[in-house]
CSV table of C-alpha atoms in Angstrom, one decimal:
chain,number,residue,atom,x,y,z
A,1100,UNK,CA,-5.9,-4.3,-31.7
A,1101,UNK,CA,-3.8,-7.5,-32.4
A,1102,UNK,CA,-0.3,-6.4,-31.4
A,1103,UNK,CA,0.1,-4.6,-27.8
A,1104,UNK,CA,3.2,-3.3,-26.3
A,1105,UNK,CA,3.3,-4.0,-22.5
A,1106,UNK,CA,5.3,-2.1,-19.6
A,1107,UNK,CA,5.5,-3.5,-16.3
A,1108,UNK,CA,6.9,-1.4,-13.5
A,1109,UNK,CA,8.4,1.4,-14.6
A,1110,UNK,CA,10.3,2.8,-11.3
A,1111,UNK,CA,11.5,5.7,-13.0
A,1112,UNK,CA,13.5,3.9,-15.2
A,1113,UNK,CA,14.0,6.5,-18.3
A,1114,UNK,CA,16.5,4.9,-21.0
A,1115,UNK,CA,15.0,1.1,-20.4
A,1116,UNK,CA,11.7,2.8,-21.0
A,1117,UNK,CA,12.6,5.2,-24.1
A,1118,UNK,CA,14.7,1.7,-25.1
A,1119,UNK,CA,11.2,-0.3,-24.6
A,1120,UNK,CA,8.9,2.4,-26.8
A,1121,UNK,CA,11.7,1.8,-29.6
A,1122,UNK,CA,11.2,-1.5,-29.6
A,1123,UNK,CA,6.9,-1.2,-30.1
A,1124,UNK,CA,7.9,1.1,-32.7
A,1125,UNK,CA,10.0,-1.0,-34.5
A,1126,UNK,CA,7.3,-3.6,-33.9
A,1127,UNK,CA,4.9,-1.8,-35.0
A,1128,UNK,CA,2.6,-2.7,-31.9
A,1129,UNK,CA,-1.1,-0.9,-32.1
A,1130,UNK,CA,-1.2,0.3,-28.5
A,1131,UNK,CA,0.9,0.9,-25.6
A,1132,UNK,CA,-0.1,-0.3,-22.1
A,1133,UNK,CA,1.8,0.1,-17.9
A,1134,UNK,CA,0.5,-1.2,-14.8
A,1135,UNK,CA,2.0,1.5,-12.9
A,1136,UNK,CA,4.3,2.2,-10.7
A,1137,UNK,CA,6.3,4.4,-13.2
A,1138,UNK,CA,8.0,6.5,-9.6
A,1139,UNK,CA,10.4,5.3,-7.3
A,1140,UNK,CA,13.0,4.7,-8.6
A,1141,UNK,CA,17.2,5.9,-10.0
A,1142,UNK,CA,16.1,7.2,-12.7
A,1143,UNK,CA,14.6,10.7,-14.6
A,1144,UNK,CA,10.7,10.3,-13.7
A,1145,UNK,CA,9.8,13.5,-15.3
A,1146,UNK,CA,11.4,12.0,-18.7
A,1147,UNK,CA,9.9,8.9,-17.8
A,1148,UNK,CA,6.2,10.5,-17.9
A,1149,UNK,CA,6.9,12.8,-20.1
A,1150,UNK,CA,8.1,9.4,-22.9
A,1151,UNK,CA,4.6,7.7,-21.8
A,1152,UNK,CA,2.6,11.1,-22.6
A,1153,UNK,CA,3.9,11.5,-25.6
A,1154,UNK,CA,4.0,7.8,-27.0
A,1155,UNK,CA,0.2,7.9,-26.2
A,1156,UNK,CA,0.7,5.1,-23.7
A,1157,UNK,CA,-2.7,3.9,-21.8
A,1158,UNK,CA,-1.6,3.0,-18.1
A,1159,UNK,CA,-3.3,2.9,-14.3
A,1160,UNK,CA,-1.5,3.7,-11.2
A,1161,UNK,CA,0.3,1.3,-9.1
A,1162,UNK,CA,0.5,1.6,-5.4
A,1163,UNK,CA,4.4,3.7,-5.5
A,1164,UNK,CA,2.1,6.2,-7.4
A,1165,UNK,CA,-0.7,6.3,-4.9
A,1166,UNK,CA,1.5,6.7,-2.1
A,1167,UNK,CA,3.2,10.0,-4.0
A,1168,UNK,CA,0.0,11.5,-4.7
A,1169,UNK,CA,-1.0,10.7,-1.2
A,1170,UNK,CA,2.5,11.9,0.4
A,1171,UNK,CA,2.8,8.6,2.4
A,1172,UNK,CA,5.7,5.5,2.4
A,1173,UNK,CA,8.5,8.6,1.2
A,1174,UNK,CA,11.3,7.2,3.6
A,1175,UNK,CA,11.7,4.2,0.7
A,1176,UNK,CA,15.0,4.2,-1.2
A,1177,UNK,CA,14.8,6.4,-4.3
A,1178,UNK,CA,11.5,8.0,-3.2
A,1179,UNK,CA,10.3,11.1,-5.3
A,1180,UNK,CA,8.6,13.6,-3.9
A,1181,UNK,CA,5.7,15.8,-5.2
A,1182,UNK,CA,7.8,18.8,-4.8
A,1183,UNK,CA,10.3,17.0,-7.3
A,1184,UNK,CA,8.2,16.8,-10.5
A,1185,UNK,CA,6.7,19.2,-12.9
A,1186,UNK,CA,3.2,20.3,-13.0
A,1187,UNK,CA,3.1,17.9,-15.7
A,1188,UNK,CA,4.0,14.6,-14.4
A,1189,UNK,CA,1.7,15.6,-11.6
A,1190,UNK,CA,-0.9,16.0,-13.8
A,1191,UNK,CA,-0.3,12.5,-15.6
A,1192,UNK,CA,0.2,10.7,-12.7
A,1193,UNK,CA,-3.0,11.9,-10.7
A,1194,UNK,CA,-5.4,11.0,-14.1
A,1195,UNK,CA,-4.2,7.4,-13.8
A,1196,UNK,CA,-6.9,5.1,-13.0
A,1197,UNK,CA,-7.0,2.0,-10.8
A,1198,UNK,CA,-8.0,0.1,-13.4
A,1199,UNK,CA,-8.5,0.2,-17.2
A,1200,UNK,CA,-10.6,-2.2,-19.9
A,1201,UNK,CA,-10.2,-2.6,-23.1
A,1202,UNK,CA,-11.1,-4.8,-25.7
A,1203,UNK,CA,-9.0,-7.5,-27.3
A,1204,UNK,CA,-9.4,-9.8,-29.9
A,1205,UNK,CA,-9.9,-12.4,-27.0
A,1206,UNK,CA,-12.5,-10.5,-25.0
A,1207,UNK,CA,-12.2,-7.5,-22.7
A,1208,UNK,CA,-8.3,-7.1,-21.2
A,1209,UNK,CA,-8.4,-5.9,-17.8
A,1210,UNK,CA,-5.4,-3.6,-17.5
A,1211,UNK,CA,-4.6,-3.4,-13.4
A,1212,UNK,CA,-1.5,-3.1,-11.0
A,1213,UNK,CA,-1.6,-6.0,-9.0
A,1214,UNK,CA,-4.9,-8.1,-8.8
A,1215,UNK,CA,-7.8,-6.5,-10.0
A,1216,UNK,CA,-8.8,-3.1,-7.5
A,1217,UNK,CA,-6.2,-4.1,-5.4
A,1218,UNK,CA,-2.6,-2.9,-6.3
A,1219,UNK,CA,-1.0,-4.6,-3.1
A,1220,UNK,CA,-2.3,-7.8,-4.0
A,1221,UNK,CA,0.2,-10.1,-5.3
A,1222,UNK,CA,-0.3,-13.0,-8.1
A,1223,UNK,CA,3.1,-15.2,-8.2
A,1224,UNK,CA,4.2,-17.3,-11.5
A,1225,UNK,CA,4.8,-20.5,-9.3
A,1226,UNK,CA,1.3,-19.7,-6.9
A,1227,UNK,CA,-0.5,-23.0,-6.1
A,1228,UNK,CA,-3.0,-24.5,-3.8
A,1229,UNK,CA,-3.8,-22.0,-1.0
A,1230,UNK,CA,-2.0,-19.2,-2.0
A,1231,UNK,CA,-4.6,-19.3,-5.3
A,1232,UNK,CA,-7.4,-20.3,-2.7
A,1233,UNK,CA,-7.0,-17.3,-0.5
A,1234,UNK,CA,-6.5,-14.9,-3.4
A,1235,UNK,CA,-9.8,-13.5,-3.1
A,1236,UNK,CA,-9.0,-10.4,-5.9
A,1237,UNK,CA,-8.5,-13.5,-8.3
A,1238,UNK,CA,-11.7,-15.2,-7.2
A,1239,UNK,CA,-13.5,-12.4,-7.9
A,1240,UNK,CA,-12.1,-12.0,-11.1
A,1241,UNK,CA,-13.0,-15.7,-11.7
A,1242,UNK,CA,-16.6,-15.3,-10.2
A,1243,UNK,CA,-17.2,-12.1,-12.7
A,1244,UNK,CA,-16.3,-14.4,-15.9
A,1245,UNK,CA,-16.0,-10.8,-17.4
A,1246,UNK,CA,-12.0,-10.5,-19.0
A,1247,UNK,CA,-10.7,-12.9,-21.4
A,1248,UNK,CA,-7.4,-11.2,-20.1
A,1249,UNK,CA,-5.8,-9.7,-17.3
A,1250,UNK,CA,-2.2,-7.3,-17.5
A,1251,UNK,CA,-1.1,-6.9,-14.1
A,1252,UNK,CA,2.2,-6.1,-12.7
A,1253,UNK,CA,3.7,-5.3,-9.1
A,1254,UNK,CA,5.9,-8.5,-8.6
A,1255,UNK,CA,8.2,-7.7,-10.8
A,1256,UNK,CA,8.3,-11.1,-12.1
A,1257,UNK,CA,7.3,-12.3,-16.2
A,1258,UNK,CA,4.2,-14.6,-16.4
A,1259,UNK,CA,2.1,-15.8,-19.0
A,1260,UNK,CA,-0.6,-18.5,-17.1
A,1261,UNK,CA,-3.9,-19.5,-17.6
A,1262,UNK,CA,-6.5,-19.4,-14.4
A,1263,UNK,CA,-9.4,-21.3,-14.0
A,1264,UNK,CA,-12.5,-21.2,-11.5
A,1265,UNK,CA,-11.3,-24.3,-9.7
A,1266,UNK,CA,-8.0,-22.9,-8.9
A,1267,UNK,CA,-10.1,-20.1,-6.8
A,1268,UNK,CA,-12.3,-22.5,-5.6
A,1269,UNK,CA,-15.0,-20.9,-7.6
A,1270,UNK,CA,-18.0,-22.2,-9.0
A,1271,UNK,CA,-18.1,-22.7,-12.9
A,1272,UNK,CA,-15.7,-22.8,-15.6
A,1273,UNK,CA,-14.8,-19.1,-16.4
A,1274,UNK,CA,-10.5,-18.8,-17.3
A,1275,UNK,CA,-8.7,-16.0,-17.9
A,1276,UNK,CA,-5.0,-15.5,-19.1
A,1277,UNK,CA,-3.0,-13.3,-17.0
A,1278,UNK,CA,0.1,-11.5,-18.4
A,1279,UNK,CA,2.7,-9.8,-16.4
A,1280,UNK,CA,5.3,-8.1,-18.4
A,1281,UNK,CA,7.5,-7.6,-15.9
A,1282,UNK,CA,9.6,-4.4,-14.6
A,1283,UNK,CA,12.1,-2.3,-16.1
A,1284,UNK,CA,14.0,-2.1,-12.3
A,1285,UNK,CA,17.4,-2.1,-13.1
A,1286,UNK,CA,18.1,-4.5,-10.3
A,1287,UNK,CA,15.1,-7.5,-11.1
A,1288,UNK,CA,16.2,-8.6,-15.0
A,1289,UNK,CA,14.6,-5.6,-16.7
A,1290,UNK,CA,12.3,-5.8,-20.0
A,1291,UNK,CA,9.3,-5.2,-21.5
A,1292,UNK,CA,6.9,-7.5,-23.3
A,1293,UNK,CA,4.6,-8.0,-26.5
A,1294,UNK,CA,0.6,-9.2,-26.5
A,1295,UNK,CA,0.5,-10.6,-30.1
A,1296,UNK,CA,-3.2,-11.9,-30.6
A,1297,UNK,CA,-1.8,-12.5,-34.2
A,1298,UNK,CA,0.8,-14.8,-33.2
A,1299,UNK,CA,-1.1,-16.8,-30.1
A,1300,UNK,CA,1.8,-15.7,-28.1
A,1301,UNK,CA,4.1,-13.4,-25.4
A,1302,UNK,CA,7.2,-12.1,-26.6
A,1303,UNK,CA,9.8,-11.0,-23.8
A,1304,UNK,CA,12.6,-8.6,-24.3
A,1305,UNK,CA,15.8,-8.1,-21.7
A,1306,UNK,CA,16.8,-4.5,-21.2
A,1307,UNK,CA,19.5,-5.4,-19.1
A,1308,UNK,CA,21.4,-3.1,-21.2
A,1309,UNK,CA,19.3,-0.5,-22.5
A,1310,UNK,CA,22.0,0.3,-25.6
A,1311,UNK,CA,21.2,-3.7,-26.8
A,1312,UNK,CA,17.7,-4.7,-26.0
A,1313,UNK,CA,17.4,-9.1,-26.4
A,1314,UNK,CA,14.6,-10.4,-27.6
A,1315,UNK,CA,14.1,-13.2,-24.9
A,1316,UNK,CA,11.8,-16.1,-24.7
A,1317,UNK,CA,8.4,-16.3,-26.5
A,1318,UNK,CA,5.7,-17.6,-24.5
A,1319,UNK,CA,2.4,-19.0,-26.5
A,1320,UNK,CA,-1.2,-18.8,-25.3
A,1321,UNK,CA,-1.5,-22.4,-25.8
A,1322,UNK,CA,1.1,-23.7,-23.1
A,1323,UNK,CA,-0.3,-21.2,-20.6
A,1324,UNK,CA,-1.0,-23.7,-17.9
């Protein structure tokens, strides 16, 4: 697979997903990935799962979906409830895994929610110093030397960056490029992104306004620092 079509947060968000899937299409992307957290959120979640199902899309569960299948952390704002969906989102949701790998053209692409097992553990685009030296998700990622890639979401926030050992303080030399697409949260600058082995590069797209997606900024591989 060269081309890959990332969601990040979904939170229920039904036209800036269904508006996301039209642009892989158009783009002709090979596969379809989410980190989760596709409930919670103002939107149609049943249309939501029901669009992922049927585009084929490959996905884990973020922690919003754990605590719906668990029943805990409901009193959030725009909080579904089991009772809420079809048999059918159930279904979906409960067959997501924590975490998914699959292999790229770079290596094996570790498909999580947050860092690795953890889908509370946060990785942050401007993250330096101790806050990398404490992440001990990322060190073990590091310490593994397994993925060539990580896709992780749950911050919300776009990233395309490069870790090393030494940022982890881990022994060795082992990198991996970690990709967060984003959210599609109508209230943190919704979009979606595109893993282009092809092209060296990340290609963003605002959904701002679902009606006129905006191809946004492309980030390469190469000035991933």
């Amino acid at each position: 697979m060269t081309k890959l079509g990332l969601l990040g947060d979904i939170h229920a968000e039904d036209e800036r997903l269904a508006a996301a899937l039209q642009i892989f299409d158009d783009e002709n992307t090979e596969a379809i990935l989410f980190v989760g957290d596709v409930v919670d959120g103002e939107g149609d979640i049943d249309r939501c799962c029901a669009l992922l199902a049927a585009a084929g899309a490959v996905g884990v569960r973020g922690n919003h979906d754990r605590w719906l299948i668990e029943d805990t952390v409901r009193s959030l704002p725009h909080a579904h409830l089991r009772t809420e969906l079809t048999a059918a989102s159930i279904a979906l949701l409960e067959a997501l895994p924590a975490t998914c790998e699959i292999e790229s053209p770079l290596g094996p692409l570790l498909l999580c929610h947050g860092v690795g097992e953890s889908d509370m553990r946060r990785l942050w685009p401007h993250d330096e110093g101790y806050a990398l030296e404490t992440n001990d998700e990322l060190a073990e990622l590091l310490r593994s030397n397994h993925f060539a890639v990580v896709v992780g979401g749950h911050t919300h926030e776009r990233m395309v960056r490069r870790f090393r050992a030494a940022d982890a303080r881990v022994p060795g030399h082992a990198s991996l490029l970690f990709v967060n697409p984003g959210t599609l949260k109508r209230a943190d600058s919704p979009g979606c992104a595109i893993l282009d082995f092809a092209a060296s590069c990340v290609r963003f797209f605002d959904l701002d306004d679902p009606a006129a997606p905006i191809a946004a900024e492309s980030q390469p591989f190469a000035s991933a620092i």
